[in-house]
Amino acid sequence: MYHYCCDNFDEMTDINKVLRGKLKEVAEIRAPEVVEEQRSSDGTIKWAIAVGDQRVETVYIPEDDRATLCVSSQVGCALECKFCSTAQQGFNRNLRVSEIIGQVWRAAKIVGAAKVTGQRPITNVVMMGMGEPLLNLNNVVPAMEIMLDDFGFGLSKRRVTLSTSGVVPALDKLGDMIDVALAISLHAPNDEIRDEIVPINKKYNIETFLAAVRRYLEKSNANQGRVTIEYVMLDHVNDGTEHAHQLAELLKDTPCKINLIPWNPFPGAPYGRSSNSRIDRFSKVLMSYGFTTIVRKTRGDDIDAACGQLAGDVIDRTKRTLRKRMQGEAIDIKAV
């Protein structure tokens, strides 16, 4: 079912015919359906996938030596990070295990059927799509277990990455439940800036968050002793050389590599993307402290599939869009 993305019991010819008949009587294999596909000029593919009467988005990113699938964990997101399009849509519900692993299954089936076009099979999965994975721990962990299981997709634990904005109690639970690669959405060198752009920081500040990260690393083999720091570059907000020095000091006790992410715009956002020169200066400061620093290449931005641009189709249960209308704030048209 997983290895071959098979959804027809009759095609499972390595199973006894009688058993196939019984399976047809009591079960069906039904994965979420793709309702829209967009293809970028750089080879990235974005699928809008139906989950009930709403949509989430899943992104396939091919590279020279691998292919990464970015998977959603929730319909919308409750965390309200100011620079992220998903967060502006509001929040509706957690995805079920079947809806999470179904994104992987559906993508693998599409890519597998297109091998003749040279599309690379999925080698990596990142829980970096719509939603905060740690707010849906009870469904995300079983889905990742299927990704890792040899009878599932058989991925290495170093090739399945969970990204979090800092739900500290759930991060501690995660370390007792599963071992996968960890990335953290830090995005600021101090609490003052992070309180503004990542509001959950007001509940779990940077010091508390990084302490939980270090506890996770102590238990983990998948991370090879270090965490990935995600840092979106916002023009004249968090991208000055003084911020780079602060970040280096902040991370001196946390083994890590740092991904600098050029911000990807969306309608109504109050930010600008840092210039290449500011990103370059920032990167050089971090490298002078000995940090492995990578400037992430923007992929799929021409189809709104890049980091922070996923929106889907969300019925907002948090009334966030209504509050914005009443406050006179700009609203992404996809949220209406």
mmCIF file of C-alpha atoms in Angstrom:
data_model
loop_
_atom_site.group_PDB
_atom_site.id
_atom_site.type_symbol
_atom_site.label_atom_id
_atom_site.label_comp_id
_atom_site.label_asym_id
_atom_site.label_seq_id
_atom_site.Cartn_x
_atom_site.Cartn_y
_atom_site.Cartn_z
ATOM 1 C CA MET A 1 0.000 0.000 0.000
ATOM 2 C CA TYR A 2 2.809 2.427 0.880
ATOM 3 C CA HIS A 3 5.761 1.041 -1.070
ATOM 4 C CA TYR A 4 3.816 0.942 -4.330
ATOM 5 C CA CYS A 5 1.129 3.538 -3.501
ATOM 6 C CA CYS A 6 -1.475 0.955 -4.408
ATOM 7 C CA ASP A 7 -5.134 1.746 -3.699
ATOM 8 C CA ASN A 8 -6.707 -1.296 -5.368
ATOM 9 C CA PHE A 9 -6.734 -4.622 -3.522
ATOM 10 C CA ASP A 10 -7.086 -6.512 -6.816
ATOM 11 C CA GLU A 11 -3.669 -5.205 -7.882
ATOM 12 C CA MET A 12 -1.976 -6.619 -4.759
ATOM 13 C CA THR A 13 -1.091 -9.877 -6.452
ATOM 14 C CA ASP A 14 1.443 -10.834 -3.778
ATOM 15 C CA ILE A 15 -1.514 -11.324 -1.407
ATOM 16 C CA ASN A 16 -3.675 -14.463 -1.440
ATOM 17 C CA LYS A 17 -6.740 -14.008 -3.652
ATOM 18 C CA VAL A 18 -9.132 -15.058 -0.885
ATOM 19 C CA LEU A 19 -7.600 -12.512 1.485
ATOM 20 C CA ARG A 20 -7.854 -9.833 -1.194
ATOM 21 C CA GLY A 21 -11.544 -10.576 -1.474
ATOM 22 C CA LYS A 22 -12.061 -10.289 2.274
ATOM 23 C CA LEU A 23 -10.138 -7.019 2.384
ATOM 24 C CA LYS A 24 -12.409 -5.596 -0.324
ATOM 25 C CA GLU A 25 -15.429 -6.497 1.792
ATOM 26 C CA VAL A 26 -14.289 -4.735 4.957
ATOM 27 C CA ALA A 27 -11.912 -1.963 3.898
ATOM 28 C CA GLU A 28 -11.025 0.601 1.286
ATOM 29 C CA ILE A 29 -7.881 2.610 0.573
ATOM 30 C CA ARG A 30 -8.826 6.239 0.115
ATOM 31 C CA ALA A 31 -6.216 8.983 0.140
ATOM 32 C CA PRO A 32 -6.921 12.732 0.017
ATOM 33 C CA GLU A 33 -7.506 13.998 -3.513
ATOM 34 C CA VAL A 34 -5.568 16.705 -5.326
ATOM 35 C CA VAL A 35 -7.970 19.467 -6.372
ATOM 36 C CA GLU A 36 -5.385 21.805 -7.902
ATOM 37 C CA GLU A 37 -1.801 21.499 -9.108
ATOM 38 C CA GLN A 38 0.638 24.307 -9.867
ATOM 39 C CA ARG A 39 4.106 23.859 -11.340
ATOM 40 C CA SER A 40 6.928 26.335 -10.882
ATOM 41 C CA SER A 41 9.534 27.195 -13.472
ATOM 42 C CA ASP A 42 12.155 25.722 -11.103
ATOM 43 C CA GLY A 43 10.466 22.287 -10.964
ATOM 44 C CA THR A 44 8.654 22.805 -7.658
ATOM 45 C CA ILE A 45 5.088 21.459 -7.594
ATOM 46 C CA LYS A 46 2.347 22.657 -5.243
ATOM 47 C CA TRP A 47 -0.768 20.582 -4.686
ATOM 48 C CA ALA A 48 -3.952 21.825 -3.062
ATOM 49 C CA ILE A 49 -5.347 18.757 -1.322
ATOM 50 C CA ALA A 50 -8.952 18.389 -0.208
ATOM 51 C CA VAL A 51 -9.520 17.636 3.477
ATOM 52 C CA GLY A 52 -13.268 17.607 3.917
ATOM 53 C CA ASP A 53 -14.644 20.904 2.599
ATOM 54 C CA GLN A 54 -11.310 22.704 2.966
ATOM 55 C CA ARG A 55 -7.847 22.557 1.440
ATOM 56 C CA VAL A 56 -4.292 22.272 2.647
ATOM 57 C CA GLU A 57 -1.182 22.665 0.536
ATOM 58 C CA THR A 58 1.676 20.236 -0.030
ATOM 59 C CA VAL A 59 4.867 21.102 -1.895
ATOM 60 C CA TYR A 60 7.306 18.868 -3.807
ATOM 61 C CA ILE A 61 10.800 20.371 -4.139
ATOM 62 C CA PRO A 62 13.220 18.503 -6.442
ATOM 63 C CA GLU A 63 16.954 19.079 -6.158
ATOM 64 C CA ASP A 64 20.023 17.553 -7.777
ATOM 65 C CA ASP A 65 20.602 14.931 -5.080
ATOM 66 C CA ARG A 66 17.201 14.608 -3.402
ATOM 67 C CA ALA A 67 13.519 15.517 -3.483
ATOM 68 C CA THR A 68 11.814 17.026 -0.452
ATOM 69 C CA LEU A 69 8.100 16.992 0.347
ATOM 70 C CA CYS A 70 6.762 19.787 2.556
ATOM 71 C CA VAL A 71 3.713 18.487 4.454
ATOM 72 C CA SER A 72 0.941 20.311 6.336
ATOM 73 C CA SER A 73 -0.199 19.313 9.831
ATOM 74 C CA GLN A 74 -3.204 21.596 10.391
ATOM 75 C CA VAL A 75 -5.903 23.417 8.462
ATOM 76 C CA GLY A 76 -4.575 26.923 9.012
ATOM 77 C CA CYS A 77 -2.449 27.873 12.001
ATOM 78 C CA ALA A 78 -3.204 29.351 15.423
ATOM 79 C CA LEU A 79 0.183 30.936 16.137
ATOM 80 C CA GLU A 80 -0.233 34.221 14.209
ATOM 81 C CA CYS A 81 3.406 34.698 13.183
ATOM 82 C CA LYS A 82 3.308 38.080 11.500
ATOM 83 C CA PHE A 83 5.487 37.257 8.490
ATOM 84 C CA CYS A 84 3.694 34.037 7.474
ATOM 85 C CA SER A 85 0.787 33.834 5.043
ATOM 86 C CA THR A 86 -0.612 30.653 6.604
ATOM 87 C CA ALA A 87 -0.893 32.352 9.985
ATOM 88 C CA GLN A 88 -3.040 35.116 8.521
ATOM 89 C CA GLN A 89 -5.688 32.608 7.405
ATOM 90 C CA GLY A 90 -6.743 31.694 10.931
ATOM 91 C CA PHE A 91 -7.147 28.148 12.243
ATOM 92 C CA ASN A 92 -9.820 25.516 11.752
ATOM 93 C CA ARG A 93 -8.676 22.072 12.920
ATOM 94 C CA ASN A 94 -5.922 19.513 13.252
ATOM 95 C CA LEU A 95 -5.360 17.114 10.387
ATOM 96 C CA ARG A 96 -5.964 13.435 11.083
ATOM 97 C CA VAL A 97 -3.207 10.839 10.721
ATOM 98 C CA SER A 98 -4.740 9.713 7.423
ATOM 99 C CA GLU A 99 -4.762 13.286 6.099
ATOM 100 C CA ILE A 100 -1.108 13.842 7.004
ATOM 101 C CA ILE A 101 0.277 10.563 5.695
ATOM 102 C CA GLY A 102 -2.186 10.828 2.805
ATOM 103 C CA GLN A 103 -0.288 13.870 1.531
ATOM 104 C CA VAL A 104 2.880 11.770 1.353
ATOM 105 C CA TRP A 105 1.030 8.874 -0.274
ATOM 106 C CA ARG A 106 -0.646 11.066 -2.885
ATOM 107 C CA ALA A 107 2.583 12.907 -3.736
ATOM 108 C CA ALA A 108 4.564 9.659 -3.961
ATOM 109 C CA LYS A 109 1.928 8.180 -6.274
ATOM 110 C CA ILE A 110 2.001 11.218 -8.582
ATOM 111 C CA VAL A 111 5.790 11.376 -8.661
ATOM 112 C CA GLY A 112 6.082 7.608 -9.106
ATOM 113 C CA ALA A 113 3.717 7.682 -12.071
ATOM 114 C CA ALA A 114 5.829 10.423 -13.662
ATOM 115 C CA LYS A 115 9.222 8.705 -13.460
ATOM 116 C CA VAL A 116 9.520 8.856 -17.215
ATOM 117 C CA THR A 117 9.725 12.656 -16.939
ATOM 118 C CA GLY A 118 12.754 12.398 -14.686
ATOM 119 C CA GLN A 119 11.071 13.428 -11.439
ATOM 120 C CA ARG A 120 13.095 12.228 -8.483
ATOM 121 C CA PRO A 121 11.378 9.996 -5.878
ATOM 122 C CA ILE A 122 10.698 11.609 -2.509
ATOM 123 C CA THR A 123 13.744 11.205 -0.264
ATOM 124 C CA ASN A 124 12.976 13.732 2.496
ATOM 125 C CA VAL A 125 9.836 14.885 4.297
ATOM 126 C CA VAL A 126 9.634 18.127 6.253
ATOM 127 C CA MET A 127 6.733 18.989 8.547
ATOM 128 C CA MET A 128 6.954 22.629 7.515
ATOM 129 C CA GLY A 129 3.679 23.153 5.666
ATOM 130 C CA MET A 130 0.525 24.698 7.073
ATOM 131 C CA GLY A 131 0.194 24.556 10.864
ATOM 132 C CA GLU A 132 2.285 24.022 13.988
ATOM 133 C CA PRO A 133 3.076 20.280 14.172
ATOM 134 C CA LEU A 134 3.534 20.233 17.950
ATOM 135 C CA LEU A 135 -0.044 21.460 18.431
ATOM 136 C CA ASN A 136 -1.164 18.253 16.685
ATOM 137 C CA LEU A 137 1.269 15.856 18.316
ATOM 138 C CA ASN A 138 -1.157 12.937 18.665
ATOM 139 C CA ASN A 139 -1.658 12.786 14.890
ATOM 140 C CA VAL A 140 1.723 14.012 13.651
ATOM 141 C CA VAL A 141 3.762 11.410 15.536
ATOM 142 C CA PRO A 142 1.834 8.342 14.237
ATOM 143 C CA ALA A 143 2.068 9.787 10.716
ATOM 144 C CA MET A 144 5.836 10.186 11.055
ATOM 145 C CA GLU A 145 6.072 6.632 12.400
ATOM 146 C CA ILE A 146 4.543 5.412 9.125
ATOM 147 C CA MET A 147 7.056 7.517 7.190
ATOM 148 C CA LEU A 148 9.894 5.824 9.096
ATOM 149 C CA ASP A 149 8.562 2.265 9.224
ATOM 150 C CA ASP A 150 10.061 -0.235 6.786
ATOM 151 C CA PHE A 151 6.515 -1.392 6.016
ATOM 152 C CA GLY A 152 5.528 2.243 5.430
ATOM 153 C CA PHE A 153 7.699 4.628 3.430
ATOM 154 C CA GLY A 154 10.961 3.448 5.004
ATOM 155 C CA LEU A 155 12.565 6.886 5.308
ATOM 156 C CA SER A 156 15.598 7.457 7.517
ATOM 157 C CA LYS A 157 14.893 9.364 10.737
ATOM 158 C CA ARG A 158 17.494 11.872 9.574
ATOM 159 C CA ARG A 159 15.375 12.550 6.488
ATOM 160 C CA VAL A 160 12.141 13.325 8.334
ATOM 161 C CA THR A 161 12.223 16.789 9.884
ATOM 162 C CA LEU A 162 9.748 18.432 12.234
ATOM 163 C CA SER A 163 9.775 22.216 12.476
ATOM 164 C CA THR A 164 8.338 24.074 15.458
ATOM 165 C CA SER A 165 7.886 27.670 16.542
ATOM 166 C CA GLY A 166 8.364 26.765 20.180
ATOM 167 C CA VAL A 167 5.558 24.847 21.912
ATOM 168 C CA VAL A 168 7.887 23.845 24.733
ATOM 169 C CA PRO A 169 5.790 21.270 26.671
ATOM 170 C CA ALA A 170 5.002 19.421 23.435
ATOM 171 C CA LEU A 171 8.667 19.502 22.387
ATOM 172 C CA ASP A 172 9.569 17.740 25.620
ATOM 173 C CA LYS A 173 6.872 15.139 24.913
ATOM 174 C CA LEU A 174 8.135 14.686 21.358
ATOM 175 C CA GLY A 175 11.520 13.585 22.645
ATOM 176 C CA ASP A 176 9.848 10.726 24.528
ATOM 177 C CA MET A 177 7.709 9.659 21.560
ATOM 178 C CA ILE A 178 9.904 9.647 18.445
ATOM 179 C CA ASP A 179 13.362 10.553 17.177
ATOM 180 C CA VAL A 180 13.372 12.701 14.042
ATOM 181 C CA ALA A 181 15.395 15.649 12.814
ATOM 182 C CA LEU A 182 14.428 18.945 14.431
ATOM 183 C CA ALA A 183 14.295 22.447 12.984
ATOM 184 C CA ILE A 184 13.211 25.474 14.982
ATOM 185 C CA SER A 185 11.616 28.664 13.710
ATOM 186 C CA LEU A 186 13.638 31.186 15.697
ATOM 187 C CA HIS A 187 13.624 34.267 13.430
ATOM 188 C CA ALA A 188 14.897 36.717 16.048
ATOM 189 C CA PRO A 189 18.032 37.268 18.134
ATOM 190 C CA ASN A 190 16.205 38.572 21.210
ATOM 191 C CA ASP A 191 12.843 38.405 22.971
ATOM 192 C CA GLU A 192 11.865 41.961 22.078
ATOM 193 C CA ILE A 193 11.810 41.244 18.342
ATOM 194 C CA ARG A 194 10.505 37.686 18.684
ATOM 195 C CA ASP A 195 7.608 38.796 20.909
ATOM 196 C CA GLU A 196 6.488 40.978 18.015
ATOM 197 C CA ILE A 197 6.886 38.622 15.050
ATOM 198 C CA VAL A 198 6.387 35.206 16.748
ATOM 199 C CA PRO A 199 3.739 35.825 19.451
ATOM 200 C CA ILE A 200 4.115 32.410 21.123
ATOM 201 C CA ASN A 201 7.417 33.780 22.418
ATOM 202 C CA LYS A 202 5.430 35.742 25.013
ATOM 203 C CA LYS A 203 4.483 32.382 26.545
ATOM 204 C CA TYR A 204 7.714 30.452 25.950
ATOM 205 C CA ASN A 205 10.622 32.856 25.567
ATOM 206 C CA ILE A 206 13.827 32.162 23.681
ATOM 207 C CA GLU A 207 15.777 30.940 26.708
ATOM 208 C CA THR A 208 13.011 28.476 27.614
ATOM 209 C CA PHE A 209 12.716 27.341 23.999
ATOM 210 C CA LEU A 210 16.438 26.738 23.485
ATOM 211 C CA ALA A 211 16.676 24.855 26.790
ATOM 212 C CA ALA A 212 13.964 22.484 25.520
ATOM 213 C CA VAL A 213 15.841 22.118 22.226
ATOM 214 C CA ARG A 214 19.003 21.090 24.068
ATOM 215 C CA ARG A 215 17.019 18.534 26.079
ATOM 216 C CA TYR A 216 15.691 17.085 22.820
ATOM 217 C CA LEU A 217 19.178 16.890 21.328
ATOM 218 C CA GLU A 218 20.401 14.931 24.352
ATOM 219 C CA LYS A 219 17.877 12.180 23.543
ATOM 220 C CA SER A 220 18.150 12.280 19.749
ATOM 221 C CA ASN A 221 20.339 10.368 17.323
ATOM 222 C CA ALA A 222 18.592 11.710 14.231
ATOM 223 C CA ASN A 223 20.001 15.207 14.647
ATOM 224 C CA GLN A 224 23.646 14.159 14.867
ATOM 225 C CA GLY A 225 24.029 16.457 17.838
ATOM 226 C CA ARG A 226 22.723 19.693 16.362
ATOM 227 C CA VAL A 227 19.480 21.453 15.499
ATOM 228 C CA THR A 228 18.635 23.476 12.398
ATOM 229 C CA ILE A 229 17.880 27.127 13.139
ATOM 230 C CA GLU A 230 15.441 28.775 10.724
ATOM 231 C CA TYR A 231 15.798 32.543 10.506
ATOM 232 C CA VAL A 232 13.660 34.553 8.089
ATOM 233 C CA MET A 233 15.345 37.734 6.887
ATOM 234 C CA LEU A 234 13.088 40.784 7.296
ATOM 235 C CA ASP A 235 14.415 44.061 5.975
ATOM 236 C CA HIS A 236 15.561 46.350 8.819
ATOM 237 C CA VAL A 237 13.675 44.252 11.375
ATOM 238 C CA ASN A 238 16.052 41.412 12.298
ATOM 239 C CA ASP A 239 18.757 41.549 9.625
ATOM 240 C CA GLY A 240 21.334 44.048 10.888
ATOM 241 C CA THR A 241 24.919 43.127 11.736
ATOM 242 C CA GLU A 242 24.111 43.902 15.377
ATOM 243 C CA HIS A 243 21.373 41.266 15.183
ATOM 244 C CA ALA A 244 23.849 38.761 13.744
ATOM 245 C CA HIS A 245 26.220 39.329 16.671
ATOM 246 C CA GLN A 246 23.313 38.939 19.117
ATOM 247 C CA LEU A 247 22.236 35.710 17.411
ATOM 248 C CA ALA A 248 25.740 34.273 17.583
ATOM 249 C CA GLU A 249 25.933 35.039 21.296
ATOM 250 C CA LEU A 250 22.456 33.599 21.840
ATOM 251 C CA LEU A 251 23.310 30.291 20.144
ATOM 252 C CA LYS A 252 26.789 29.760 21.564
ATOM 253 C CA ASP A 253 25.591 26.924 23.842
ATOM 254 C CA THR A 254 23.230 25.295 21.319
ATOM 255 C CA PRO A 255 24.890 23.057 18.678
ATOM 256 C CA CYS A 256 23.298 24.094 15.418
ATOM 257 C CA LYS A 257 23.457 25.022 11.777
ATOM 258 C CA ILE A 258 21.687 28.176 10.651
ATOM 259 C CA ASN A 259 19.422 28.546 7.617
ATOM 260 C CA LEU A 260 18.889 32.156 6.567
ATOM 261 C CA ILE A 261 15.601 32.410 4.662
ATOM 262 C CA PRO A 262 14.908 35.365 2.375
ATOM 263 C CA TRP A 263 11.387 36.439 3.293
ATOM 264 C CA ASN A 264 8.688 35.584 0.752
ATOM 265 C CA PRO A 265 6.039 38.309 0.397
ATOM 266 C CA PHE A 266 2.258 37.960 0.452
ATOM 267 C CA PRO A 267 -0.550 40.532 0.107
ATOM 268 C CA GLY A 268 -1.003 42.880 3.051
ATOM 269 C CA ALA A 269 2.218 41.945 4.845
ATOM 270 C CA PRO A 270 4.008 44.856 6.580
ATOM 271 C CA TYR A 271 7.525 43.627 5.790
ATOM 272 C CA GLY A 272 10.095 43.721 3.032
ATOM 273 C CA ARG A 273 12.654 41.124 1.976
ATOM 274 C CA SER A 274 16.214 41.807 3.105
ATOM 275 C CA SER A 275 18.560 42.792 0.309
ATOM 276 C CA ASN A 276 21.174 40.308 -0.842
ATOM 277 C CA SER A 277 23.893 42.562 0.549
ATOM 278 C CA ARG A 278 22.326 42.633 4.029
ATOM 279 C CA ILE A 279 21.864 38.853 3.980
ATOM 280 C CA ASP A 280 25.476 38.407 2.880
ATOM 281 C CA ARG A 281 26.797 40.631 5.680
ATOM 282 C CA PHE A 282 24.615 38.824 8.230
ATOM 283 C CA SER A 283 25.862 35.445 7.026
ATOM 284 C CA LYS A 284 29.507 36.492 7.184
ATOM 285 C CA VAL A 285 29.151 37.632 10.795
ATOM 286 C CA LEU A 286 27.704 34.252 11.798
ATOM 287 C CA MET A 287 30.421 32.362 9.934
ATOM 288 C CA SER A 288 33.071 34.442 11.690
ATOM 289 C CA TYR A 289 31.829 32.852 14.932
ATOM 290 C CA GLY A 290 32.217 29.389 13.411
ATOM 291 C CA PHE A 291 28.541 28.665 12.663
ATOM 292 C CA THR A 292 27.612 26.628 9.604
ATOM 293 C CA THR A 293 25.401 29.137 7.803
ATOM 294 C CA ILE A 294 23.344 28.504 4.667
ATOM 295 C CA VAL A 295 21.303 31.040 2.716
ATOM 296 C CA ARG A 296 18.296 29.065 1.583
ATOM 297 C CA LYS A 297 17.547 29.222 -2.114
ATOM 298 C CA THR A 298 13.996 30.408 -2.711
ATOM 299 C CA ARG A 299 11.975 27.729 -4.507
ATOM 300 C CA GLY A 300 8.456 27.916 -5.913
ATOM 301 C CA ASP A 301 7.810 31.581 -5.144
ATOM 302 C CA ASP A 302 6.228 32.095 -8.584
ATOM 303 C CA ILE A 303 3.383 29.774 -7.510
ATOM 304 C CA ASP A 304 3.250 30.919 -3.856
ATOM 305 C CA ALA A 305 4.831 27.653 -2.743
ATOM 306 C CA ALA A 306 7.874 29.110 -0.993
ATOM 307 C CA CYS A 307 8.479 29.238 2.747
ATOM 308 C CA GLY A 308 5.726 31.210 4.498
ATOM 309 C CA GLN A 309 3.472 31.489 1.429
ATOM 310 C CA LEU A 310 1.170 28.476 1.856
ATOM 311 C CA ALA A 311 -2.448 29.468 2.379
ATOM 312 C CA GLY A 312 -4.856 26.696 1.387
ATOM 313 C CA ASP A 313 -8.589 27.248 1.905
ATOM 314 C CA VAL A 314 -9.401 27.699 5.589
ATOM 315 C CA ILE A 315 -12.703 28.262 7.390
ATOM 316 C CA ASP A 316 -11.321 30.323 10.265
ATOM 317 C CA ARG A 317 -12.647 29.177 13.647
ATOM 318 C CA THR A 318 -10.508 31.757 15.465
ATOM 319 C CA LYS A 319 -12.380 34.685 13.827
ATOM 320 C CA ARG A 320 -8.999 36.189 12.986
ATOM 321 C CA THR A 321 -10.102 37.576 9.625
ATOM 322 C CA LEU A 322 -13.179 39.160 11.236
ATOM 323 C CA ARG A 323 -10.997 40.867 13.845
ATOM 324 C CA LYS A 324 -8.759 42.224 11.087
ATOM 325 C CA ARG A 325 -11.734 43.666 9.226
ATOM 326 C CA MET A 326 -12.939 45.393 12.389
ATOM 327 C CA GLN A 327 -9.447 46.747 13.055
ATOM 328 C CA GLY A 328 -9.024 47.927 9.473
ATOM 329 C CA GLU A 329 -6.032 45.656 8.785
ATOM 330 C CA ALA A 330 -5.084 44.288 5.379
ATOM 331 C CA ILE A 331 -6.329 40.771 4.677
ATOM 332 C CA ASP A 332 -4.967 38.302 2.157
ATOM 333 C CA ILE A 333 -7.756 37.748 -0.359
ATOM 334 C CA LYS A 334 -7.358 33.961 0.036
ATOM 335 C CA ALA A 335 -8.577 34.311 3.617
ATOM 336 C CA VAL A 336 -11.900 35.863 2.623
#
